[in-house]
Amino acid sequence: VDTIDGTRVRYRVSAMHVVHERALGVVDDNGEDELTLVTCWPFDAVRAGGPLRYVVSASRASSEAASRAPVSAATPLHAPNGA
């Protein structure tokens, strides 16, 4: 992430989940330096706005770990049974 003052901050994905839209705890502020991306699920839905959300959480990476970390594609998740 590039901040407004030009500083670059790196984050590492720590979790990916499919949750119900009412699961608001996924965006709680726990005081840590984290990012949370929330989008509709499934990605190929005929009609947007269904009850499921795909959530990606990321934690701030140390500068040493970030410089060594390879960039790779995330493994796709599937909605849990009964979701």
XYZ file of N, CA and C in Angstrom:
249
model
N 0.854 -1.166 0.000
C 0.000 0.000 0.000
C 0.900 1.228 0.000
N 0.611 2.185 -0.865
C 1.324 3.456 -0.861
C 0.481 4.467 -0.093
N 1.067 5.046 0.950
C 0.345 6.023 1.750
C 0.362 7.375 1.063
N -0.420 8.298 1.581
C -0.526 9.623 0.974
C 0.806 10.374 0.992
N 1.682 10.051 1.964
C 2.983 10.730 2.016
C 4.059 9.996 1.211
N 3.656 8.954 0.476
C 4.580 8.243 -0.397
C 5.273 7.058 0.248
N 4.985 6.779 1.499
C 5.571 5.626 2.174
C 4.907 4.348 1.663
N 5.704 3.339 1.421
C 5.161 2.052 0.978
C 5.111 1.108 2.175
N 3.944 0.542 2.412
C 3.726 -0.397 3.512
C 3.268 -1.713 2.907
N 3.894 -2.812 3.321
C 3.537 -4.124 2.779
C 2.711 -4.911 3.785
N 1.751 -5.641 3.243
C 0.891 -6.498 4.047
C 0.956 -7.904 3.479
N 0.776 -8.880 4.340
C 0.785 -10.288 3.935
C -0.581 -10.887 4.268
N -1.169 -11.585 3.292
C -2.475 -12.219 3.517
C -2.334 -13.232 4.644
N -3.214 -13.110 5.632
C -3.177 -14.010 6.785
C -4.367 -14.958 6.821
N -5.458 -14.621 6.128
C -6.632 -15.490 6.142
C -7.565 -15.136 4.995
N -8.312 -16.149 4.541
C -9.359 -15.971 3.538
C -10.547 -16.808 3.983
N -11.729 -16.208 3.962
C -12.921 -16.894 4.431
C -14.120 -16.525 3.567
N -15.099 -17.400 3.548
C -16.411 -17.095 2.996
C -17.346 -17.059 4.199
N -18.043 -15.925 4.375
C -18.912 -15.748 5.539
C -20.268 -15.212 5.095
N -21.235 -15.299 5.989
C -22.551 -14.721 5.734
C -22.448 -13.206 5.887
N -23.257 -12.474 5.151
C -23.212 -11.011 5.172
C -23.427 -10.427 6.558
N -24.062 -11.151 7.445
C -24.314 -10.651 8.802
C -23.150 -10.900 9.752
N -22.114 -11.553 9.301
C -20.940 -11.836 10.131
C -20.050 -10.591 10.194
N -20.484 -9.608 10.949
C -19.796 -8.318 10.991
C -18.469 -8.357 11.738
N -18.220 -9.407 12.497
C -16.976 -9.515 13.248
C -15.735 -9.541 12.380
N -15.882 -9.849 11.101
C -14.711 -9.918 10.222
C -14.081 -8.553 9.994
N -14.795 -7.485 10.300
C -14.243 -6.147 10.102
C -14.054 -5.394 11.424
N -14.067 -6.108 12.548
C -13.830 -5.474 13.838
C -12.417 -4.911 13.912
N -12.266 -3.771 14.559
C -10.953 -3.169 14.790
C -10.392 -3.774 16.068
N -9.328 -4.574 15.919
C -8.727 -5.211 17.087
C -7.451 -4.514 17.540
N -7.196 -3.332 17.008
C -6.034 -2.560 17.408
C -4.757 -2.920 16.666
N -4.797 -3.915 15.816
C -3.626 -4.330 15.042
C -3.602 -3.578 13.717
N -2.436 -3.548 13.080
C -2.281 -2.914 11.771
C -2.649 -3.950 10.711
N -3.928 -3.979 10.343
C -4.440 -4.974 9.407
C -5.298 -4.324 8.327
N -5.442 -5.044 7.222
C -6.353 -4.657 6.146
C -7.373 -5.775 5.981
N -8.592 -5.401 5.629
C -9.628 -6.398 5.358
C -10.341 -6.018 4.073
N -10.387 -6.952 3.132
C -11.105 -6.767 1.885
C -12.348 -7.638 1.955
N -13.493 -7.059 1.661
C -14.753 -7.800 1.669
C -15.430 -7.564 0.324
N -15.845 -8.669 -0.328
C -16.537 -8.563 -1.604
C -17.598 -9.660 -1.698
N -18.477 -9.534 -2.645
C -19.550 -10.520 -2.814
C -18.988 -11.871 -3.240
N -19.671 -12.932 -2.847
C -19.310 -14.303 -3.192
C -20.568 -15.026 -3.622
N -20.589 -15.874 -4.574
C -19.469 -16.255 -5.430
C -19.171 -15.192 -6.474
N -17.948 -15.225 -6.961
C -17.515 -14.216 -7.918
C -18.293 -14.289 -9.226
N -18.732 -15.459 -9.592
C -19.422 -15.628 -10.875
C -20.948 -15.686 -10.722
N -21.460 -15.111 -9.654
C -22.908 -15.118 -9.428
C -23.622 -14.391 -10.561
N -24.764 -14.909 -10.948
C -25.561 -14.288 -12.003
C -26.077 -12.938 -11.524
N -26.425 -12.872 -10.252
C -26.947 -11.633 -9.670
C -26.111 -11.274 -8.451
N -25.568 -10.072 -8.424
C -24.734 -9.627 -7.296
C -25.599 -9.369 -6.066
N -24.961 -9.368 -4.916
C -25.655 -8.993 -3.696
C -26.247 -10.142 -2.915
N -25.788 -11.372 -3.158
C -26.269 -12.519 -2.395
C -25.818 -12.436 -0.943
N -26.137 -13.441 -0.134
C -25.858 -13.374 1.300
C -24.429 -13.718 1.703
N -23.594 -14.185 0.779
C -22.236 -14.575 1.147
C -21.217 -13.514 0.773
N -20.149 -13.445 1.590
C -19.065 -12.505 1.357
C -17.736 -13.247 1.395
N -16.828 -12.854 0.515
C -15.460 -13.376 0.489
C -14.617 -12.355 1.231
N -13.918 -12.788 2.262
C -13.155 -11.886 3.121
C -11.677 -12.273 3.069
N -10.823 -11.298 2.785
C -9.377 -11.494 2.802
C -8.812 -10.573 3.868
N -8.088 -11.164 4.827
C -7.454 -10.392 5.892
C -5.952 -10.384 5.655
N -5.320 -9.248 5.928
C -3.873 -9.127 5.761
C -3.289 -8.367 6.934
N -2.116 -8.825 7.394
C -1.407 -8.181 8.491
C -0.178 -7.476 7.948
N 0.202 -6.406 8.599
C 1.390 -5.670 8.163
C 2.600 -6.587 8.257
N 3.389 -6.624 7.184
C 4.581 -7.473 7.129
C 5.785 -6.697 7.622
N 6.694 -7.391 8.281
C 7.944 -6.739 8.665
C 8.700 -6.413 7.390
N 9.529 -5.400 7.418
C 10.231 -4.983 6.198
C 11.138 -6.090 5.686
N 11.764 -6.865 6.577
C 12.637 -7.961 6.160
C 11.822 -9.074 5.508
N 10.719 -9.467 6.136
C 9.877 -10.534 5.584
C 9.269 -10.106 4.260
N 8.864 -8.859 4.158
C 8.231 -8.370 2.933
C 9.210 -8.379 1.768
N 10.471 -8.070 2.027
C 11.436 -8.024 0.939
C 11.785 -9.414 0.432
N 11.611 -10.455 1.258
C 11.913 -11.821 0.851
C 10.702 -12.561 0.325
N 9.517 -12.039 0.572
C 8.281 -12.772 0.260
C 8.012 -12.789 -1.231
N 7.837 -13.989 -1.798
C 7.461 -14.065 -3.212
C 5.998 -13.668 -3.381
N 5.680 -13.124 -4.520
C 4.294 -12.785 -4.826
C 3.680 -13.989 -5.520
N 2.545 -14.459 -5.005
C 1.905 -15.622 -5.612
C 0.400 -15.451 -5.561
N -0.283 -16.197 -6.391
C -1.754 -16.134 -6.432
C -2.322 -16.889 -5.247
N -3.419 -16.399 -4.719
C -4.093 -17.058 -3.604
C -4.838 -18.281 -4.112
N -4.946 -19.263 -3.255
C -5.731 -20.455 -3.577
C -7.197 -20.118 -3.430
N -8.026 -20.393 -4.434
C -9.447 -20.066 -4.334
C -10.111 -20.874 -3.234
N -11.045 -20.265 -2.554
C -11.817 -20.936 -1.521
C -13.185 -21.307 -2.060
N -13.782 -22.279 -1.453
C -15.139 -22.682 -1.800
C -16.031 -22.454 -0.605
N -17.241 -22.097 -0.845
C -18.195 -21.863 0.245
C -18.359 -23.137 1.047
N -18.386 -23.012 2.384
C -18.572 -24.195 3.207
C -19.956 -24.803 2.988
N -20.077 -26.085 3.262
C -21.376 -26.757 3.107
C -22.424 -26.087 3.969
N -23.597 -25.920 3.431
C -24.681 -25.310 4.162
C -24.649 -23.803 4.189
N -23.694 -23.193 3.493
C -23.612 -21.725 3.520
C -24.561 -21.129 2.520
